[in-house]
GROMACS .gro file of C-alpha atoms in nm:
model
  395
    1MET     CA    1   1.819  -0.932   0.184
    2PRO     CA    2   1.974  -1.241   0.351
    3ASP     CA    3   1.992  -1.565   0.173
    4THR     CA    4   1.672  -1.748   0.356
    5PRO     CA    5   1.602  -2.112   0.237
    6PHE     CA    6   1.380  -2.141   0.547
    7ALA     CA    7   1.141  -1.862   0.416
    8PRO     CA    8   1.032  -1.962   0.050
    9VAL     CA    9   0.900  -1.729  -0.177
   10ILE     CA   10   0.533  -1.734  -0.188
   11LEU     CA   11   0.364  -1.874  -0.506
   12GLY     CA   12   0.000  -1.919  -0.574
   13ASN     CA   13   0.001  -2.297  -0.694
   14GLU     CA   14  -0.141  -2.420  -0.357
   15PRO     CA   15  -0.517  -2.487  -0.380
   16GLY     CA   16  -0.705  -2.346  -0.078
   17SER     CA   17  -0.433  -2.093   0.004
   18PHE     CA   18  -0.487  -1.716   0.020
   19PRO     CA   19  -0.256  -1.652  -0.279
   20HIS     CA   20  -0.441  -1.925  -0.503
   21SER     CA   21  -0.774  -1.756  -0.403
   22VAL     CA   22  -0.686  -1.428  -0.526
   23LEU     CA   23  -0.562  -1.567  -0.837
   24ALA     CA   24  -0.842  -1.792  -0.904
   25GLU     CA   25  -1.124  -1.582  -0.754
   26ARG     CA   26  -1.050  -1.230  -0.671
   27HIS     CA   27  -0.887  -1.139  -1.015
   28PRO     CA   28  -1.199  -1.265  -1.223
   29ALA     CA   29  -1.416  -1.068  -0.980
   30ILE     CA   30  -1.212  -0.752  -1.042
   31ILE     CA   31  -1.249  -0.811  -1.417
   32GLN     CA   32  -1.633  -0.817  -1.359
   33GLN     CA   33  -1.634  -0.508  -1.145
   34VAL     CA   34  -1.434  -0.313  -1.382
   35ARG     CA   35  -1.649  -0.432  -1.669
   36ASP     CA   36  -1.973  -0.306  -1.502
   37ALA     CA   37  -1.817   0.020  -1.406
   38PHE     CA   38  -1.751   0.140  -1.737
   39PRO     CA   39  -1.939   0.153  -2.084
   40TYR     CA   40  -1.653  -0.010  -2.258
   41GLY     CA   41  -1.697  -0.114  -2.607
   42PRO     CA   42  -1.675  -0.475  -2.791
   43GLY     CA   43  -1.303  -0.453  -2.809
   44GLN     CA   44  -1.233  -0.412  -2.465
   45HIS     CA   45  -1.484  -0.670  -2.359
   46ARG     CA   46  -1.304  -0.908  -2.581
   47ALA     CA   47  -0.983  -0.822  -2.430
   48LEU     CA   48  -1.135  -0.869  -2.066
   49ASP     CA   49  -1.265  -1.211  -2.148
   50GLU     CA   50  -0.923  -1.299  -2.290
   51LEU     CA   51  -0.764  -1.192  -1.985
   52GLN     CA   52  -0.986  -1.369  -1.732
   53GLN     CA   53  -0.915  -1.687  -1.944
   54ASN     CA   54  -0.548  -1.613  -1.955
   55CYS     CA   55  -0.497  -1.541  -1.596
   56THR     CA   56  -0.682  -1.819  -1.439
   57LYS     CA   57  -0.600  -2.104  -1.713
   58GLY     CA   58  -0.324  -1.969  -1.921
   59MET     CA   59   0.039  -1.903  -1.935
   60VAL     CA   60   0.217  -1.552  -1.884
   61GLU     CA   61   0.263  -1.387  -2.231
   62PRO     CA   62   0.484  -1.132  -2.346
   63LEU     CA   63   0.392  -0.756  -2.395
   64PRO     CA   64   0.337  -0.630  -2.744
   65ALA     CA   65   0.638  -0.490  -2.918
   66ASP     CA   66   0.512  -0.144  -2.886
   67ALA     CA   67   0.427  -0.138  -2.532
   68PRO     CA   68   0.562   0.164  -2.348
   69ASP     CA   69   0.708  -0.029  -2.059
   70ARG     CA   70   0.810  -0.339  -2.211
   71ASP     CA   71   1.191  -0.305  -2.133
   72LEU     CA   72   1.112  -0.233  -1.770
   73TRP     CA   73   0.883  -0.556  -1.741
   74ASP     CA   74   1.154  -0.759  -1.928
   75ALA     CA   75   1.399  -0.642  -1.667
   76TRP     CA   76   1.155  -0.712  -1.409
   77GLY     CA   77   1.124  -1.078  -1.497
   78LEU     CA   78   0.872  -1.094  -1.792
   79THR     CA   79   1.140  -1.277  -2.011
   80ALA     CA   80   1.203  -1.535  -1.759
   81TYR     CA   81   0.845  -1.609  -1.668
   82THR     CA   82   0.698  -1.604  -2.018
   83GLY     CA   83   0.538  -1.935  -2.106
   84ARG     CA   84   0.477  -2.041  -1.739
   85SER     CA   85   0.161  -2.059  -1.553
   86TRP     CA   86   0.054  -1.749  -1.336
   87TYR     CA   87   0.027  -1.991  -1.031
   88ASP     CA   88   0.388  -2.092  -1.049
   89VAL     CA   89   0.568  -1.784  -1.061
   90PRO     CA   90   0.623  -1.559  -0.749
   91TRP     CA   91   0.272  -1.451  -0.633
   92LEU     CA   92   0.397  -1.096  -0.597
   93TRP     CA   93   0.500  -1.075  -0.965
   94SER     CA   94   0.181  -1.273  -1.089
   95GLU     CA   95  -0.034  -1.023  -0.893
   96SER     CA   96   0.113  -0.730  -1.021
   97TRP     CA   97   0.115  -0.858  -1.380
   98PHE     CA   98  -0.253  -0.910  -1.348
   99TYR     CA   99  -0.306  -0.529  -1.301
  100ARG     CA  100  -0.068  -0.447  -1.574
  101ARG     CA  101  -0.254  -0.648  -1.815
  102LEU     CA  102  -0.573  -0.520  -1.702
  103LEU     CA  103  -0.484  -0.185  -1.798
  104ASP     CA  104  -0.395  -0.301  -2.125
  105ALA     CA  105  -0.736  -0.462  -2.187
  106VAL     CA  106  -0.922  -0.145  -2.124
  107GLY     CA  107  -0.709   0.061  -2.340
  108TYR     CA  108  -0.531   0.276  -2.064
  109PHE     CA  109  -0.211   0.283  -2.232
  110GLY     CA  110  -0.400   0.372  -2.557
  111PRO     CA  111  -0.389   0.532  -2.808
  112GLY     CA  112  -0.756   0.614  -2.809
  113ALA     CA  113  -1.038   0.752  -2.612
  114TRP     CA  114  -0.984   0.547  -2.323
  115GLN     CA  115  -0.619   0.650  -2.272
  116GLY     CA  116  -0.553   0.738  -1.918
  117ILE     CA  117  -0.884   0.668  -1.795
  118ASP     CA  118  -0.857   0.512  -1.440
  119PRO     CA  119  -1.069   0.178  -1.441
  120PHE     CA  120  -1.084   0.211  -1.077
  121ARG     CA  121  -1.192   0.576  -1.027
  122PRO     CA  122  -1.555   0.497  -0.956
  123PHE     CA  123  -1.454   0.283  -0.679
  124LYS     CA  124  -1.221   0.549  -0.512
  125ARG     CA  125  -1.447   0.816  -0.570
  126ALA     CA  126  -1.726   0.619  -0.411
  127GLU     CA  127  -1.523   0.551  -0.092
  128LEU     CA  128  -1.399   0.909  -0.081
  129ASP     CA  129  -1.754   1.062  -0.108
  130ALA     CA  130  -1.916   0.813   0.117
  131PRO     CA  131  -2.117   0.980   0.393
  132GLU     CA  132  -1.919   0.810   0.672
  133SER     CA  133  -1.619   1.040   0.533
  134ASP     CA  134  -1.816   1.359   0.659
  135ALA     CA  135  -1.847   1.198   1.029
  136GLU     CA  136  -1.487   1.118   0.998
  137LEU     CA  137  -1.357   1.442   0.919
  138ALA     CA  138  -1.567   1.609   1.162
  139ALA     CA  139  -1.428   1.399   1.419
  140LEU     CA  140  -1.087   1.575   1.368
  141ASP     CA  141  -1.229   1.884   1.554
  142GLU     CA  142  -1.241   1.686   1.861
  143LEU     CA  143  -0.843   1.653   1.855
  144ARG     CA  144  -0.778   2.026   1.840
  145HIS     CA  145  -0.765   2.058   2.224
  146LEU     CA  146  -0.548   1.769   2.285
  147PRO     CA  147  -0.182   1.818   2.373
  148GLU     CA  148   0.049   1.783   2.047
  149ARG     CA  149   0.172   1.433   2.155
  150GLU     CA  150  -0.171   1.293   2.183
  151ARG     CA  151  -0.292   1.461   1.862
  152ALA     CA  152   0.025   1.315   1.706
  153ARG     CA  153  -0.049   0.966   1.816
  154ALA     CA  154  -0.408   0.995   1.720
  155LEU     CA  155  -0.327   1.078   1.375
  156LEU     CA  156  -0.061   0.810   1.341
  157HIS     CA  157  -0.317   0.550   1.438
  158GLY     CA  158  -0.563   0.702   1.199
  159SER     CA  159  -0.306   0.650   0.903
  160LEU     CA  160  -0.208   0.285   1.019
  161TRP     CA  161  -0.582   0.164   1.044
  162GLY     CA  162  -0.689   0.351   0.733
  163ASN     CA  163  -1.046   0.312   0.627
  164ARG     CA  164  -1.088   0.004   0.872
  165ALA     CA  165  -1.152   0.273   1.152
  166ASP     CA  166  -1.292   0.620   1.201
  167LEU     CA  167  -1.108   0.916   1.273
  168GLY     CA  168  -1.132   0.843   1.639
  169PHE     CA  169  -0.806   0.722   1.599
  170ARG     CA  170  -0.815   0.409   1.810
  171LEU     CA  171  -0.790   0.638   2.131
  172SER     CA  172  -0.859   0.358   2.348
  173ALA     CA  173  -0.788   0.337   2.730
  174GLU     CA  174  -0.420   0.283   2.810
  175GLY     CA  175  -0.330  -0.070   2.847
  176ALA     CA  176  -0.617  -0.215   2.662
  177GLU     CA  177  -0.412  -0.387   2.413
  178ASP     CA  178  -0.199  -0.557   2.694
  179ARG     CA  179  -0.542  -0.715   2.831
  180ASP     CA  180  -0.660  -0.827   2.482
  181PRO     CA  181  -0.537  -1.216   2.457
  182ALA     CA  182  -0.506  -1.164   2.065
  183PRO     CA  183  -0.400  -0.782   2.039
  184ALA     CA  184  -0.513  -0.561   1.772
  185LEU     CA  185  -0.171  -0.403   1.753
  186VAL     CA  186   0.075  -0.694   1.721
  187ALA     CA  187   0.393  -0.495   1.710
  188ASP     CA  188   0.429  -0.128   1.830
  189ASP     CA  189   0.768   0.059   1.777
  190SER     CA  190   0.587   0.402   1.772
  191ASP     CA  191   0.836   0.546   2.060
  192THR     CA  192   1.130   0.478   1.798
  193LEU     CA  193   0.923   0.636   1.530
  194TRP     CA  194   0.845   0.961   1.737
  195SER     CA  195   1.225   0.944   1.827
  196LEU     CA  196   1.295   0.995   1.471
  197LEU     CA  197   1.036   1.262   1.408
  198PRO     CA  198   1.104   1.503   1.706
  199PRO     CA  199   0.970   1.856   1.794
  200ALA     CA  200   1.163   2.095   1.574
  201GLY     CA  201   1.268   1.827   1.347
  202ALA     CA  202   1.471   1.960   1.033
  203GLY     CA  203   1.478   1.625   0.840
  204THR     CA  204   1.259   1.492   0.553
  205LEU     CA  205   0.981   1.252   0.592
  206VAL     CA  206   0.912   1.003   0.315
  207LEU     CA  207   0.573   0.832   0.301
  208VAL     CA  208   0.509   0.548   0.030
  209ALA     CA  209   0.157   0.558   0.020
  210ASP     CA  210  -0.082   0.267  -0.011
  211ASN     CA  211  -0.478   0.305  -0.103
  212ALA     CA  212  -0.632   0.616  -0.222
  213GLY     CA  213  -0.969   0.744  -0.057
  214ARG     CA  214  -1.040   0.697   0.300
  215GLU     CA  215  -0.711   0.549   0.359
  216LEU     CA  216  -0.493   0.844   0.185
  217VAL     CA  217  -0.703   1.112   0.357
  218PRO     CA  218  -0.539   1.002   0.697
  219ASP     CA  219  -0.206   0.967   0.573
  220LEU     CA  220  -0.224   1.320   0.427
  221LEU     CA  221  -0.366   1.444   0.758
  222LEU     CA  222  -0.048   1.292   0.943
  223ILE     CA  223   0.193   1.458   0.705
  224ALA     CA  224  -0.017   1.788   0.750
  225HIS     CA  225   0.039   1.768   1.130
  226LEU     CA  226   0.400   1.673   1.098
  227LEU     CA  227   0.459   1.975   0.885
  228ALA     CA  228   0.249   2.216   1.074
  229GLU     CA  229   0.403   2.125   1.426
  230GLY     CA  230   0.767   2.142   1.289
  231ARG     CA  231   0.837   1.745   1.328
  232ALA     CA  232   0.955   1.749   0.947
  233ALA     CA  233   1.094   2.027   0.763
  234ARG     CA  234   0.983   1.868   0.435
  235ALA     CA  235   0.778   1.547   0.308
  236VAL     CA  236   0.770   1.353   0.009
  237LEU     CA  237   0.449   1.128  -0.086
  238HIS     CA  238   0.529   0.837  -0.306
  239VAL     CA  239   0.224   0.748  -0.505
  240LYS     CA  240   0.203   0.494  -0.835
  241PRO     CA  241   0.242   0.642  -1.153
  242TYR     CA  242  -0.075   0.453  -1.294
  243PRO     CA  243  -0.354   0.259  -1.138
  244TYR     CA  244  -0.265  -0.043  -0.957
  245TYR     CA  245  -0.412  -0.285  -0.704
  246VAL     CA  246  -0.764  -0.165  -0.752
  247SER     CA  247  -0.725   0.101  -0.490
  248ASP     CA  248  -0.363   0.235  -0.500
  249ALA     CA  249  -0.312   0.601  -0.482
  250THR     CA  250  -0.228   0.783  -0.774
  251THR     CA  251  -0.137   1.168  -0.826
  252ALA     CA  252  -0.502   1.237  -0.925
  253ASP     CA  253  -0.615   1.054  -0.613
  254VAL     CA  254  -0.389   1.292  -0.412
  255VAL     CA  255  -0.584   1.574  -0.569
  256ASP     CA  256  -0.914   1.437  -0.505
  257ALA     CA  257  -0.842   1.385  -0.147
  258LEU     CA  258  -0.705   1.752  -0.100
  259HIS     CA  259  -1.029   1.906  -0.268
  260ARG     CA  260  -1.232   1.657  -0.027
  261LEU     CA  261  -1.047   1.822   0.261
  262ARG     CA  262  -1.070   2.179   0.137
  263ALA     CA  263  -1.478   2.135   0.076
  264VAL     CA  264  -1.554   2.063   0.435
  265SER     CA  265  -1.527   2.284   0.747
  266GLY     CA  266  -1.322   2.265   1.066
  267ALA     CA  267  -0.980   2.117   1.134
  268ALA     CA  268  -1.013   1.903   0.818
  269ALA     CA  269  -1.031   2.216   0.593
  270GLU     CA  270  -0.738   2.363   0.795
  271TYR     CA  271  -0.524   2.061   0.718
  272GLY     CA  272  -0.632   2.082   0.376
  273ARG     CA  273  -0.487   2.428   0.354
  274VAL     CA  274  -0.168   2.349   0.537
  275LEU     CA  275  -0.117   2.050   0.267
  276TRP     CA  276  -0.209   2.296  -0.036
  277SER     CA  277   0.029   2.569   0.081
  278ALA     CA  278   0.312   2.314   0.117
  279LEU     CA  279   0.279   2.193  -0.202
  280ALA     CA  280   0.307   2.538  -0.343
  281ASP     CA  281   0.619   2.607  -0.154
  282GLY     CA  282   0.806   2.290  -0.209
  283ARG     CA  283   0.768   2.177   0.175
  284LEU     CA  284   0.548   1.901   0.039
  285SER     CA  285   0.602   1.693  -0.302
  286VAL     CA  286   0.444   1.399  -0.493
  287ARG     CA  287   0.683   1.154  -0.639
  288ALA     CA  288   0.561   0.867  -0.886
  289HIS     CA  289   0.863   0.654  -0.936
  290PRO     CA  290   0.820   0.365  -1.207
  291PHE     CA  291   0.941   0.104  -0.946
  292SER     CA  292   0.643   0.189  -0.737
  293CYS     CA  293   0.469  -0.053  -0.985
  294ALA     CA  294   0.749  -0.306  -0.988
  295PRO     CA  295   0.636  -0.693  -0.916
  296LEU     CA  296   0.963  -0.677  -0.692
  297PRO     CA  297   1.088  -0.629  -0.356
  298TYR     CA  298   1.225  -0.296  -0.253
  299ALA     CA  299   1.557  -0.495  -0.204
  300ASP     CA  300   1.595  -0.478  -0.575
  301MET     CA  301   1.537  -0.091  -0.586
  302PRO     CA  302   1.728   0.108  -0.849
  303ASP     CA  303   2.008   0.333  -0.753
  304ASP     CA  304   1.796   0.680  -0.780
  305LEU     CA  305   1.553   0.545  -0.560
  306ARG     CA  306   1.799   0.416  -0.300
  307ALA     CA  307   1.967   0.736  -0.320
  308GLU     CA  308   1.637   0.925  -0.245
  309PHE     CA  309   1.556   0.703   0.040
  310ALA     CA  310   1.908   0.746   0.198
  311THR     CA  311   1.856   1.126   0.235
  312ALA     CA  312   1.544   1.114   0.438
  313GLY     CA  313   1.514   1.130   0.803
  314LEU     CA  314   1.251   0.849   0.802
  315THR     CA  315   1.068   0.654   0.533
  316VAL     CA  316   0.729   0.508   0.618
  317PHE     CA  317   0.579   0.234   0.390
  318LYS     CA  318   0.210   0.223   0.421
  319GLY     CA  319  -0.014  -0.087   0.388
  320ASP     CA  320   0.025  -0.448   0.311
  321LEU     CA  321   0.159  -0.445  -0.055
  322ASN     CA  322   0.436  -0.210   0.031
  323TYR     CA  323   0.507  -0.438   0.349
  324ARG     CA  324   0.532  -0.732   0.128
  325ARG     CA  325   0.772  -0.557  -0.098
  326LEU     CA  326   0.985  -0.407   0.206
  327VAL     CA  327   1.044  -0.731   0.368
  328GLY     CA  328   1.021  -0.955   0.075
  329ASP     CA  329   0.718  -1.180  -0.005
  330ARG     CA  330   0.807  -1.494   0.171
  331LEU     CA  331   0.685  -1.715   0.422
  332TRP     CA  332   0.888  -1.599   0.713
  333PRO     CA  333   0.858  -1.730   1.059
  334PRO     CA  334   0.676  -1.452   1.243
  335THR     CA  335   0.963  -1.406   1.499
  336THR     CA  336   1.199  -1.339   1.216
  337SER     CA  337   1.364  -0.972   1.309
  338PHE     CA  338   1.222  -0.684   1.086
  339ALA     CA  339   1.542  -0.521   1.128
  340ASP     CA  340   1.746  -0.806   0.980
  341VAL     CA  341   1.500  -0.849   0.658
  342THR     CA  342   1.525  -0.475   0.611
  343GLY     CA  343   1.886  -0.445   0.677
  344TYR     CA  344   1.947  -0.330   0.319
  345PHE     CA  345   1.741  -0.047   0.358
  346PRO     CA  346   1.965   0.268   0.322
  347GLY     CA  347   1.806   0.474   0.600
  348PRO     CA  348   1.591   0.453   0.895
  349VAL     CA  349   1.248   0.267   0.776
  350ALA     CA  350   0.888   0.240   0.921
  351ALA     CA  351   0.596   0.007   0.837
  352LEU     CA  352   0.245   0.108   0.918
  353ARG     CA  353   0.051  -0.192   0.800
  354THR     CA  354  -0.274  -0.402   0.864
  355LEU     CA  355  -0.223  -0.773   0.800
  356LYS     CA  356  -0.403  -0.888   0.507
  357SER     CA  357  -0.171  -1.140   0.368
  358ASP     CA  358   0.071  -1.421   0.493
  359VAL     CA  359   0.387  -1.208   0.527
  360VAL     CA  360   0.480  -1.117   0.861
  361THR     CA  361   0.804  -1.032   1.049
  362GLY     CA  362   0.910  -0.892   1.381
  363LEU     CA  363   0.656  -1.049   1.622
  364SER     CA  364   0.743  -1.185   1.984
  365ALA     CA  365   0.685  -1.555   2.028
  366ALA     CA  366   0.429  -1.467   2.289
  367THR     CA  367   0.241  -1.270   2.056
  368GLU     CA  368   0.237  -1.520   1.771
  369ALA     CA  369   0.128  -1.789   2.016
  370ALA     CA  370  -0.161  -1.576   2.142
  371LEU     CA  371  -0.263  -1.491   1.789
  372VAL     CA  372  -0.240  -1.880   1.670
  373ALA     CA  373  -0.441  -1.991   1.990
  374ALA     CA  374  -0.723  -1.727   1.945
  375GLU     CA  375  -0.765  -1.734   1.528
  376ASP     CA  376  -0.531  -2.030   1.429
  377GLN     CA  377  -0.370  -1.857   1.098
  378ARG     CA  378  -0.664  -1.617   1.013
  379TRP     CA  379  -0.510  -1.358   1.189
  380ARG     CA  380  -0.267  -1.301   0.912
  381THR     CA  381  -0.517  -1.220   0.662
  382SER     CA  382  -0.816  -1.082   0.844
  383GLY     CA  383  -0.727  -0.711   0.835
  384THR     CA  384  -0.803  -0.699   1.208
  385HIS     CA  385  -0.463  -0.679   1.329
  386ALA     CA  386  -0.185  -0.401   1.250
  387LEU     CA  387   0.182  -0.332   1.324
  388ILE     CA  388   0.413  -0.039   1.359
  389GLN     CA  389   0.752  -0.157   1.292
  390VAL     CA  390   1.083   0.072   1.267
  391ALA     CA  391   1.444  -0.025   1.183
  392VAL     CA  392   1.727   0.224   1.228
  393PRO     CA  393   2.059   0.126   1.050
  394VAL     CA  394   2.342   0.074   1.279
  395ASP     CA  395   2.654   0.292   1.191
   0.00000   0.00000   0.00000
């Protein structure tokens, strides 16, 4: 990643900023939600109280000597940041550190009866099982008779917008985006994306997942379509090795989503069968690399992960957090080239992301001006805008 003094790393120490509000307000609220969702015992309640005090007013503390991932976190910056305020270290790091300590507080890493119990599972299941999901999945039947290109576009937009849109998949009238003074889709490299996933494609698609529930389902539907239509010979789905950022997908969440698809009828069930079969015969695999939970940008990925991405015909990063890690969690000028900031990546790479944080690259000057004129800076974090960006290495 280029040396960028004009794009400082984002911290959380500016009162009134979005990162500061996450550290000071959102994290305590998450602690309360987790506390209310499980019948935890006195020890866990004390640990949650201590975490709330520490993350809002205290300093970064080292992991216990017997922590299973202490060496990893020391390599990821813990040694350097110990003793500093959570607000004064990179926001990406402190945000990730919060979720690691939350798992400690509830006994996730054990030993004990609560070992391996996902503290966010009730929220994920409630979203996946919500009545709205039935209507969304039933809407897939309406896509059956469309030409493959239109179905593919619809499923791509379903994956892009995740649970912020139904599975009508934003099939609006052609040109509607062009007429909107502040377009919902602020960058669209979908033509380039499809050129990397041609009919009768023989390559491997890697999709780095974001959230579970009603966002993971359309990701799986997109993968199923690409495999069934021969646009990818093989797919690899990267998920988190343990619960992370409230709703991030784990292997258990993939299983839940597949059971949800198989439990309904129509096109959704057919896609579920495609995925189940693809897992059984190896055309689809699930990967949970430790670096998926690292508090670092992907520019710092380890060699084995770099080698894996290098073999893919296309790697797709889903969601806001993965975008921050892909381009670097910095205050980039929005017109900064997406290709430049991802130039380190070892193969073709795409981002499907709704905007929920300050980080953004790859916009035209005209688009940025229209967004600012319509919404000031709220467009960066509202989740009402999205982008499809693709970068292909130059030989």
